[in-house]
Amino acid sequence: MGTKPRSSNELEELANIKMDINIPIRQYFRSADQVLKQAQIYKQEKDWERAYVLHMKYTNLCLTELPKHPTYKLPENKAKIKDLNRNCLEALDALEHMKPILDGAYNAYVKKLEETQKLEQATSIANQTTQWQSQQRSVDPSNPSKEWSLQEALKGVIGVGYDEGTKTSTIGHQKADYPNLSLHNQSDGFVYQSKVEYQLPQPPQLPPKISPLPTLPPKVSPLPTLPPKIPIDTKSPDLPPKIKLYDHEPEHRTGVTTDASTERGEPLRKLLLPKRLQHRFLSIAERNTCNKIETCGILAGTLKNNILKITTLIIPKQTGTSDTCTTENEEDLFDIQDKHDLLTFGWIHTHPTQSCFLSSVDLHTHCSYQLMLPEAIAIVCAPASSPNFGIFRLTDPPGLDIISNCKQTPAFHPHPDLPIYTGAEEGGHVVVSDYEFTVLDVRDKK
């Protein structure tokens, strides 16, 4: 589900599911079957993360949420509940199988990430050390091998440095007169007066003033213990190796998806819609449309490599009015879908007397689809209006929360003036494509 693998604990947080007690429990039974079927497809494709989330959703729905429904314990539901419980055991076994795979991939990712960070840190320290050593060698460019010495730098400065063979006198430079010496010549007894004046030797010429004093290096106190010298290399250090996110890429495929997401930020899978479906459905509904009666159909299809593809338009048994349409014998509809191994991706209906929008009845009808499949769509065909075709979904939030918590009666009632639904095609997750599809019209022929 992305470039970074997630742990089983993170995935369990995505498996929360809520139930609306106003939706008939038989619809939840059907939705549970659809969730399990998707989970099994993802498991077959070794898309472990999505398989784990959907298996977890299934068990949460069947074991935690459905028992809260007011009709759960009715006798007619006993056989279905028995099937759900049996399937839950299989789902729990699947979760136990996938958990170590997911956590192993996650732990391997974290370990490699830590190793890469350590390598980058070591490389950074080595680069800093090399730079510091280079700066130290550049203090005396004429002799890069000679280390800097404070005594050598101050040599010749008056009062501080000196040369070994030449000492500087601290006595003034004035002439000194000493008393005459009487030299007595012992041979003739005559005393000679010396006229020689002695002068102290002149001090040596001072060296030229040195200004300014040599620049001292910045104080570093105390110096850290240096690592061993590293030979200077003009090349930049090699980058650390890239992390391979998964040890077994084929076992963690995510499939193609879209950039679309819900208003909550949850990603939406790509849903392929046949280009000619609208025209074909309107031709099927033409007689009802002329009589100003609504017609509805079910959008069914397949899941492969994380792409939802509408492959079949089912026209179920139904009754309709000018502004409503209700399916009949839903069990027959479910049997058809099971026989052809189809998933439900939404529904389509006409508005022969109205414009292209979702009525309050439509909103509640579609809510049951979208609660179990975030990508589920509602298509409206309004041949007498412009625009005459729309592909919609409930916003999430606020639309899905508002409708699922709405308890108002009668069927047609107002809702808050908020963006409850939105288009799903332009900039959304629905992609219209030109391909063949199947029509299954199971209505009684007249």
Short mmCIF file of C-alpha atoms in Angstrom, two decimals:
data_model
loop_
_atom_site.label_atom_id
_atom_site.label_comp_id
_atom_site.label_asym_id
_atom_site.label_seq_id
_atom_site.Cartn_x
_atom_site.Cartn_y
_atom_site.Cartn_z
CA MET A 1 0.00 0.00 0.00
CA GLY A 2 2.80 2.37 -0.68
CA THR A 3 6.57 2.46 -0.83
CA LYS A 4 6.98 2.00 2.90
CA PRO A 5 5.79 -1.34 4.30
CA ARG A 6 3.42 -1.14 7.26
CA SER A 7 3.36 -3.30 10.33
CA SER A 8 0.34 -5.42 11.21
CA ASN A 9 -0.49 -2.99 14.03
CA GLU A 10 -0.64 -0.06 11.58
CA LEU A 11 -2.84 -2.03 9.19
CA GLU A 12 -5.27 -3.02 11.93
CA GLU A 13 -6.02 0.67 12.47
CA LEU A 14 -7.27 0.83 8.86
CA ALA A 15 -9.72 -2.03 9.39
CA ASN A 16 -12.23 -0.14 11.54
CA ILE A 17 -15.76 -0.43 10.21
CA LYS A 18 -19.07 1.06 11.32
CA MET A 19 -22.59 -0.26 10.86
CA ASP A 20 -25.82 1.64 10.27
CA ILE A 21 -28.69 -0.15 12.00
CA ASN A 22 -31.15 1.43 9.53
CA ILE A 23 -29.67 -0.59 6.66
CA PRO A 24 -31.27 -4.05 6.36
CA ILE A 25 -29.01 -6.75 7.74
CA ARG A 26 -29.31 -8.75 4.51
CA GLN A 27 -27.36 -5.98 2.76
CA TYR A 28 -24.62 -6.32 5.36
CA PHE A 29 -24.55 -10.07 4.81
CA ARG A 30 -24.01 -9.41 1.10
CA SER A 31 -21.39 -6.73 1.77
CA ALA A 32 -19.51 -9.11 4.06
CA ASP A 33 -19.34 -11.66 1.25
CA GLN A 34 -17.98 -9.00 -1.11
CA VAL A 35 -15.31 -7.93 1.39
CA LEU A 36 -14.17 -11.52 1.89
CA LYS A 37 -14.03 -12.12 -1.87
CA GLN A 38 -11.78 -9.06 -2.33
CA ALA A 39 -9.59 -10.18 0.56
CA GLN A 40 -9.10 -13.60 -1.02
CA ILE A 41 -8.18 -12.05 -4.40
CA TYR A 42 -5.53 -9.86 -2.79
CA LYS A 43 -4.17 -12.86 -0.88
CA GLN A 44 -3.92 -14.85 -4.12
CA GLU A 45 -2.01 -11.96 -5.71
CA LYS A 46 0.25 -11.83 -2.62
CA ASP A 47 -0.74 -8.25 -1.96
CA TRP A 48 -0.40 -8.94 1.74
CA GLU A 49 -1.22 -5.51 3.10
CA ARG A 50 -4.59 -5.11 1.38
CA ALA A 51 -5.42 -8.75 2.00
CA TYR A 52 -4.69 -8.26 5.71
CA VAL A 53 -6.84 -5.12 6.00
CA LEU A 54 -9.84 -6.69 4.25
CA HIS A 55 -9.63 -9.95 6.21
CA MET A 56 -9.51 -7.85 9.38
CA LYS A 57 -12.51 -5.78 8.20
CA TYR A 58 -14.45 -8.96 7.58
CA THR A 59 -13.82 -10.33 11.06
CA ASN A 60 -14.60 -6.96 12.67
CA LEU A 61 -17.89 -6.74 10.79
CA CYS A 62 -19.01 -10.30 11.47
CA LEU A 63 -17.82 -10.71 15.06
CA THR A 64 -18.17 -7.19 16.47
CA GLU A 65 -20.56 -5.03 14.44
CA LEU A 66 -23.29 -7.30 13.06
CA PRO A 67 -24.31 -8.67 16.51
CA LYS A 68 -25.34 -5.05 17.34
CA HIS A 69 -27.98 -5.05 14.56
CA PRO A 70 -31.52 -5.25 15.98
CA THR A 71 -32.51 -8.09 13.60
CA TYR A 72 -29.35 -10.13 14.08
CA LYS A 73 -30.97 -12.85 16.21
CA LEU A 74 -34.03 -13.39 14.07
CA PRO A 75 -34.52 -17.06 13.10
CA GLU A 76 -34.27 -16.35 9.35
CA ASN A 77 -30.71 -15.12 9.81
CA LYS A 78 -29.46 -18.21 11.64
CA ALA A 79 -28.14 -20.08 8.59
CA LYS A 80 -26.34 -17.01 7.22
CA ILE A 81 -24.74 -16.24 10.58
CA LYS A 82 -23.48 -19.82 10.72
CA ASP A 83 -21.78 -19.33 7.32
CA LEU A 84 -20.26 -16.04 8.47
CA ASN A 85 -18.81 -17.63 11.59
CA ARG A 86 -17.28 -20.47 9.57
CA ASN A 87 -15.74 -17.96 7.17
CA CYS A 88 -14.44 -15.95 10.12
CA LEU A 89 -12.37 -18.93 11.27
CA GLU A 90 -10.77 -19.11 7.82
CA ALA A 91 -10.19 -15.35 7.85
CA LEU A 92 -8.49 -15.55 11.25
CA ASP A 93 -6.23 -18.35 9.95
CA ALA A 94 -5.32 -16.14 6.97
CA LEU A 95 -4.49 -13.24 9.32
CA GLU A 96 -2.19 -15.48 11.35
CA HIS A 97 -0.42 -16.57 8.16
CA MET A 98 0.07 -13.01 6.88
CA LYS A 99 1.05 -11.33 10.16
CA PRO A 100 4.67 -12.64 10.31
CA ILE A 101 5.16 -11.87 6.60
CA LEU A 102 4.08 -8.27 7.08
CA ASP A 103 6.01 -7.73 10.30
CA GLY A 104 9.10 -9.38 8.81
CA ALA A 105 9.03 -7.00 5.83
CA TYR A 106 8.46 -4.02 8.13
CA ASN A 107 11.28 -4.95 10.52
CA ALA A 108 13.68 -5.56 7.61
CA TYR A 109 12.82 -2.12 6.22
CA VAL A 110 13.43 -0.44 9.59
CA LYS A 111 16.73 -2.28 10.04
CA LYS A 112 18.01 -1.25 6.61
CA LEU A 113 16.90 2.31 7.23
CA GLU A 114 18.89 2.41 10.49
CA GLU A 115 21.96 0.93 8.78
CA THR A 116 21.78 3.54 6.04
CA GLN A 117 21.49 6.36 8.58
CA LYS A 118 24.55 5.05 10.44
CA LEU A 119 26.52 4.83 7.20
CA GLU A 120 25.54 8.39 6.26
CA GLN A 121 26.58 9.60 9.71
CA ALA A 122 29.97 7.85 9.46
CA THR A 123 30.51 9.32 5.99
CA SER A 124 29.69 12.81 7.28
CA ILE A 125 32.18 12.46 10.17
CA ALA A 126 34.89 11.24 7.78
CA ASN A 127 34.30 14.21 5.48
CA GLN A 128 34.52 16.66 8.39
CA THR A 129 37.75 15.04 9.62
CA THR A 130 39.31 15.24 6.16
CA GLN A 131 38.35 18.90 5.88
CA TRP A 132 39.84 19.69 9.31
CA GLN A 133 43.13 17.97 8.47
CA SER A 134 43.31 19.86 5.19
CA GLN A 135 42.89 23.15 7.04
CA GLN A 136 45.74 22.26 9.44
CA ARG A 137 48.13 21.53 6.54
CA SER A 138 47.33 24.88 4.94
CA VAL A 139 48.71 26.94 7.91
CA ASP A 140 52.29 26.99 6.42
CA PRO A 141 51.94 26.60 2.67
CA SER A 142 55.75 26.58 2.08
CA ASN A 143 56.22 23.62 4.36
CA PRO A 144 53.02 21.60 4.61
CA SER A 145 54.75 18.92 6.65
CA LYS A 146 55.97 21.36 9.33
CA GLU A 147 53.66 21.70 12.26
CA TRP A 148 52.76 25.15 13.60
CA SER A 149 54.78 26.31 16.67
CA LEU A 150 54.02 29.29 18.91
CA GLN A 151 57.74 29.71 19.78
CA GLU A 152 58.70 29.79 16.11
CA ALA A 153 55.94 32.26 15.29
CA LEU A 154 57.14 34.69 18.02
CA LYS A 155 60.83 34.35 17.22
CA GLY A 156 62.47 37.78 16.82
CA VAL A 157 59.73 39.75 18.57
CA ILE A 158 61.31 42.20 21.09
CA GLY A 159 60.99 41.11 24.64
CA VAL A 160 59.55 37.76 23.70
CA GLY A 161 61.59 35.80 21.22
CA TYR A 162 65.39 35.62 20.63
CA ASP A 163 68.03 33.97 18.54
CA GLU A 164 70.25 31.55 20.33
CA GLY A 165 73.60 33.16 19.47
CA THR A 166 72.63 36.82 19.90
CA LYS A 167 71.48 38.27 23.20
CA THR A 168 70.07 41.73 23.47
CA SER A 169 71.41 44.06 26.24
CA THR A 170 68.87 45.79 28.42
CA ILE A 171 71.36 48.66 29.32
CA GLY A 172 70.89 52.11 27.77
CA HIS A 173 72.96 53.25 24.78
CA GLN A 174 74.70 56.25 26.42
CA LYS A 175 78.53 56.43 26.58
CA ALA A 176 80.07 55.27 29.91
CA ASP A 177 83.18 57.08 31.40
CA TYR A 178 85.37 55.07 33.70
CA PRO A 179 88.22 56.41 36.01
CA ASN A 180 91.71 56.77 34.50
CA LEU A 181 93.93 53.85 35.12
CA SER A 182 97.41 54.36 36.58
CA LEU A 183 99.77 52.04 34.97
CA HIS A 184 102.94 51.49 37.06
CA ASN A 185 106.02 50.44 35.20
CA GLN A 186 107.97 48.32 37.55
CA SER A 187 111.18 48.58 35.45
CA ASP A 188 111.68 52.29 35.83
CA GLY A 189 109.27 53.15 38.62
CA PHE A 190 107.46 55.73 36.45
CA VAL A 191 103.75 56.00 36.68
CA TYR A 192 101.96 56.42 33.35
CA GLN A 193 98.52 57.96 33.18
CA SER A 194 96.25 56.20 30.74
CA LYS A 195 94.36 58.50 28.42
CA VAL A 196 92.26 55.76 26.87
CA GLU A 197 88.54 56.10 27.28
CA TYR A 198 86.59 52.96 27.20
CA GLN A 199 83.18 52.62 25.70
CA LEU A 200 80.80 49.78 26.05
CA PRO A 201 80.38 47.93 22.89
CA GLN A 202 77.40 49.13 20.90
CA PRO A 203 74.42 46.78 21.05
CA PRO A 204 73.65 44.94 17.86
CA GLN A 205 71.20 46.54 15.49
CA LEU A 206 67.62 45.62 16.34
CA PRO A 207 65.76 43.53 13.84
CA PRO A 208 63.05 45.31 11.86
CA LYS A 209 59.75 45.55 13.57
CA ILE A 210 57.39 42.79 12.71
CA SER A 211 53.87 44.03 12.29
CA PRO A 212 51.37 42.66 12.50
CA LEU A 213 52.01 39.61 14.63
CA PRO A 214 51.50 36.33 12.88
CA THR A 215 47.89 35.23 12.83
CA LEU A 216 47.27 32.60 15.40
CA PRO A 217 45.02 29.70 14.62
CA PRO A 218 41.63 29.72 16.33
CA LYS A 219 41.73 28.38 19.82
CA VAL A 220 40.43 24.88 20.13
CA SER A 221 40.24 23.80 23.68
CA PRO A 222 40.38 21.04 24.36
CA LEU A 223 41.10 19.32 21.06
CA PRO A 224 39.17 16.08 20.63
CA THR A 225 41.04 12.91 20.07
CA LEU A 226 41.58 12.74 16.36
CA PRO A 227 40.77 9.61 14.42
CA PRO A 228 43.50 8.02 12.32
CA LYS A 229 44.54 10.14 9.34
CA ILE A 230 42.55 9.45 6.21
CA PRO A 231 44.27 9.90 2.85
CA ILE A 232 42.84 12.87 0.99
CA ASP A 233 40.81 11.88 -2.01
CA THR A 234 39.62 14.46 -4.48
CA LYS A 235 36.63 12.29 -5.29
CA SER A 236 33.42 12.68 -3.32
CA PRO A 237 32.70 9.74 -1.05
CA ASP A 238 30.50 7.04 -2.50
CA LEU A 239 26.83 7.32 -1.67
CA PRO A 240 25.42 4.63 0.61
CA PRO A 241 23.63 1.82 -1.18
CA LYS A 242 19.93 2.32 -1.88
CA ILE A 243 17.55 0.55 0.40
CA LYS A 244 15.65 -2.28 -1.14
CA LEU A 245 12.26 -1.82 0.46
CA TYR A 246 11.18 -5.42 0.11
CA ASP A 247 13.12 -8.63 0.15
CA HIS A 248 10.58 -10.20 -2.21
CA GLU A 249 9.14 -7.55 -4.49
CA PRO A 250 6.68 -9.84 -6.29
CA GLU A 251 5.08 -10.73 -2.94
CA HIS A 252 4.29 -7.10 -2.13
CA ARG A 253 2.79 -5.77 -5.33
CA THR A 254 0.48 -2.81 -4.98
CA GLY A 255 -0.91 -2.68 -8.51
CA VAL A 256 -1.83 0.35 -10.52
CA THR A 257 -3.86 2.99 -8.73
CA THR A 258 -4.94 6.61 -9.18
CA ASP A 259 -3.96 9.79 -7.42
CA ALA A 260 -7.59 10.24 -6.27
CA SER A 261 -8.54 10.06 -2.62
CA THR A 262 -11.46 10.75 -0.33
CA GLU A 263 -11.82 14.09 1.40
CA ARG A 264 -10.40 12.31 4.46
CA GLY A 265 -7.24 11.52 2.48
CA GLU A 266 -7.81 7.78 2.05
CA PRO A 267 -6.66 6.59 -1.42
CA LEU A 268 -9.24 5.34 -3.91
CA ARG A 269 -8.57 2.52 -6.33
CA LYS A 270 -9.01 3.05 -10.06
CA LEU A 271 -12.46 2.06 -11.31
CA LEU A 272 -12.77 1.35 -15.05
CA LEU A 273 -16.14 2.15 -16.65
CA PRO A 274 -17.08 1.06 -20.21
CA LYS A 275 -17.58 4.02 -22.52
CA ARG A 276 -20.75 2.68 -24.16
CA LEU A 277 -22.51 1.65 -20.93
CA GLN A 278 -24.68 4.81 -20.75
CA HIS A 279 -26.00 4.40 -24.29
CA ARG A 280 -26.71 0.69 -23.78
CA PHE A 281 -28.50 1.24 -20.49
CA LEU A 282 -30.70 4.03 -21.92
CA SER A 283 -31.72 1.76 -24.79
CA ILE A 284 -32.73 -0.94 -22.27
CA ALA A 285 -34.66 1.62 -20.18
CA GLU A 286 -36.24 3.39 -23.16
CA ARG A 287 -39.76 1.96 -22.71
CA ASN A 288 -39.84 2.86 -19.00
CA THR A 289 -38.42 6.29 -19.74
CA CYS A 290 -41.15 7.00 -22.26
CA ASN A 291 -43.67 6.03 -19.57
CA LYS A 292 -41.86 8.27 -17.03
CA ILE A 293 -40.81 5.32 -14.88
CA GLU A 294 -37.34 4.97 -13.39
CA THR A 295 -35.12 2.02 -14.29
CA CYS A 296 -32.11 0.78 -12.32
CA GLY A 297 -29.19 -1.57 -12.91
CA ILE A 298 -26.29 -3.00 -10.90
CA LEU A 299 -22.65 -2.31 -11.87
CA ALA A 300 -20.62 -5.47 -11.32
CA GLY A 301 -17.13 -6.54 -12.27
CA THR A 302 -13.77 -7.88 -11.26
CA LEU A 303 -10.74 -6.95 -9.18
CA LYS A 304 -7.27 -7.59 -10.54
CA ASN A 305 -3.92 -6.02 -9.59
CA ASN A 306 -5.75 -3.45 -7.47
CA ILE A 307 -7.89 -2.22 -10.40
CA LEU A 308 -11.68 -2.42 -10.24
CA LYS A 309 -13.21 -3.06 -13.66
CA ILE A 310 -16.92 -2.94 -14.45
CA THR A 311 -17.49 -5.86 -16.79
CA THR A 312 -21.19 -6.55 -16.35
CA LEU A 313 -24.43 -4.55 -16.25
CA ILE A 314 -27.14 -6.48 -14.41
CA ILE A 315 -30.79 -5.42 -14.86
CA PRO A 316 -32.55 -7.02 -11.87
CA LYS A 317 -36.23 -7.58 -11.27
CA GLN A 318 -37.65 -4.26 -10.10
CA THR A 319 -40.58 -1.95 -9.61
CA GLY A 320 -40.46 1.74 -10.41
CA THR A 321 -42.30 5.06 -10.26
CA SER A 322 -41.57 8.49 -11.67
CA ASP A 323 -39.04 9.16 -8.90
CA THR A 324 -38.19 5.79 -7.27
CA CYS A 325 -36.91 2.38 -8.28
CA THR A 326 -36.68 -0.70 -6.04
CA THR A 327 -35.03 -4.05 -6.78
CA GLU A 328 -36.88 -7.28 -6.06
CA ASN A 329 -35.77 -10.84 -5.26
CA GLU A 330 -32.32 -9.74 -4.19
CA GLU A 331 -31.33 -13.31 -3.43
CA ASP A 332 -31.63 -14.11 -7.12
CA LEU A 333 -29.39 -11.14 -7.87
CA PHE A 334 -26.81 -12.39 -5.39
CA ASP A 335 -26.89 -15.86 -6.92
CA ILE A 336 -26.19 -14.41 -10.37
CA GLN A 337 -23.20 -12.47 -9.05
CA ASP A 338 -21.84 -15.51 -7.28
CA LYS A 339 -22.32 -17.66 -10.36
CA HIS A 340 -20.27 -15.26 -12.48
CA ASP A 341 -17.83 -14.46 -9.67
CA LEU A 342 -18.69 -10.75 -9.74
CA LEU A 343 -18.20 -7.94 -7.24
CA THR A 344 -20.64 -5.04 -6.84
CA PHE A 345 -19.16 -1.62 -7.68
CA GLY A 346 -22.30 0.54 -7.61
CA TRP A 347 -25.56 1.18 -9.44
CA ILE A 348 -27.11 3.13 -12.31
CA HIS A 349 -30.62 4.56 -12.69
CA THR A 350 -32.67 6.97 -14.79
CA HIS A 351 -34.37 10.25 -13.92
CA PRO A 352 -37.01 10.44 -16.67
CA THR A 353 -38.73 13.51 -15.18
CA GLN A 354 -35.96 15.10 -13.12
CA SER A 355 -32.55 16.65 -13.63
CA CYS A 356 -29.19 14.94 -13.13
CA PHE A 357 -28.62 14.84 -9.37
CA LEU A 358 -28.86 12.53 -6.33
CA SER A 359 -32.16 12.82 -4.47
CA SER A 360 -32.43 12.13 -0.74
CA VAL A 361 -33.67 8.62 -1.59
CA ASP A 362 -30.68 8.14 -3.91
CA LEU A 363 -28.29 9.32 -1.19
CA HIS A 364 -29.56 6.74 1.29
CA THR A 365 -29.56 3.99 -1.33
CA HIS A 366 -25.97 4.73 -2.29
CA CYS A 367 -24.80 5.01 1.32
CA SER A 368 -25.17 1.25 1.79
CA TYR A 369 -22.94 0.64 -1.25
CA GLN A 370 -20.21 3.09 -0.24
CA LEU A 371 -20.04 2.08 3.42
CA MET A 372 -18.61 -1.26 2.32
CA LEU A 373 -16.76 -0.14 -0.83
CA PRO A 374 -15.31 3.41 -0.78
CA GLU A 375 -15.00 3.36 -4.60
CA ALA A 376 -18.70 2.53 -5.17
CA ILE A 377 -20.43 4.92 -7.60
CA ALA A 378 -23.97 6.04 -8.41
CA ILE A 379 -24.68 6.91 -12.07
CA VAL A 380 -27.67 9.07 -12.99
CA CYS A 381 -29.04 9.29 -16.54
CA ALA A 382 -31.43 12.20 -17.12
CA PRO A 383 -32.13 12.13 -20.89
CA ALA A 384 -34.43 15.17 -20.83
CA SER A 385 -31.95 17.40 -18.98
CA SER A 386 -28.58 18.97 -19.52
CA PRO A 387 -26.24 17.63 -18.32
CA ASN A 388 -27.87 14.27 -18.95
CA PHE A 389 -25.28 12.00 -17.29
CA GLY A 390 -23.44 12.07 -13.96
CA ILE A 391 -21.10 9.78 -11.99
CA PHE A 392 -21.26 10.47 -8.25
CA ARG A 393 -20.01 9.37 -4.84
CA LEU A 394 -20.66 10.60 -1.32
CA THR A 395 -18.04 12.92 0.12
CA ASP A 396 -16.11 11.49 3.07
CA PRO A 397 -16.44 13.67 5.06
CA PRO A 398 -19.02 15.10 5.40
CA GLY A 399 -21.51 13.27 3.14
CA LEU A 400 -21.00 9.66 4.23
CA ASP A 401 -21.25 10.55 7.94
CA ILE A 402 -24.32 12.76 7.44
CA ILE A 403 -26.30 10.19 5.45
CA SER A 404 -25.30 7.15 7.54
CA ASN A 405 -26.43 8.96 10.70
CA CYS A 406 -29.61 10.42 9.17
CA LYS A 407 -32.81 9.00 10.72
CA GLN A 408 -35.30 11.36 9.10
CA THR A 409 -38.58 10.30 7.53
CA PRO A 410 -40.32 10.23 5.08
CA ALA A 411 -38.15 8.98 2.19
CA PHE A 412 -37.80 12.41 0.60
CA HIS A 413 -36.44 14.87 3.14
CA PRO A 414 -33.92 17.72 3.20
CA HIS A 415 -30.30 17.37 4.32
CA PRO A 416 -27.83 20.00 5.56
CA ASP A 417 -26.66 22.49 2.95
CA LEU A 418 -23.21 20.93 2.67
CA PRO A 419 -21.27 19.21 -0.16
CA ILE A 420 -22.80 15.77 0.52
CA TYR A 421 -21.84 14.24 -2.84
CA THR A 422 -19.38 14.99 -5.62
CA GLY A 423 -18.42 13.91 -9.12
CA ALA A 424 -16.21 10.85 -9.42
CA GLU A 425 -14.98 11.09 -13.01
CA GLU A 426 -13.17 14.37 -13.66
CA GLY A 427 -10.23 14.43 -11.28
CA GLY A 428 -11.68 11.41 -9.48
CA HIS A 429 -11.01 7.68 -9.42
CA VAL A 430 -13.32 6.68 -12.30
CA VAL A 431 -11.69 6.20 -15.70
CA VAL A 432 -13.96 5.80 -18.75
CA SER A 433 -12.45 3.41 -21.28
CA ASP A 434 -13.60 1.83 -24.53
CA TYR A 435 -13.98 -1.92 -23.98
CA GLU A 436 -16.65 -4.60 -24.28
CA PHE A 437 -18.95 -5.51 -21.40
CA THR A 438 -21.78 -7.96 -20.70
CA VAL A 439 -25.45 -7.23 -20.04
CA LEU A 440 -27.49 -9.61 -17.88
CA ASP A 441 -31.19 -8.66 -17.98
CA VAL A 442 -32.96 -10.96 -15.51
CA ARG A 443 -36.34 -9.20 -15.53
CA ASP A 444 -39.43 -11.16 -16.42
CA LYS A 445 -39.91 -10.92 -20.15
CA LYS A 446 -43.30 -9.54 -21.20
#
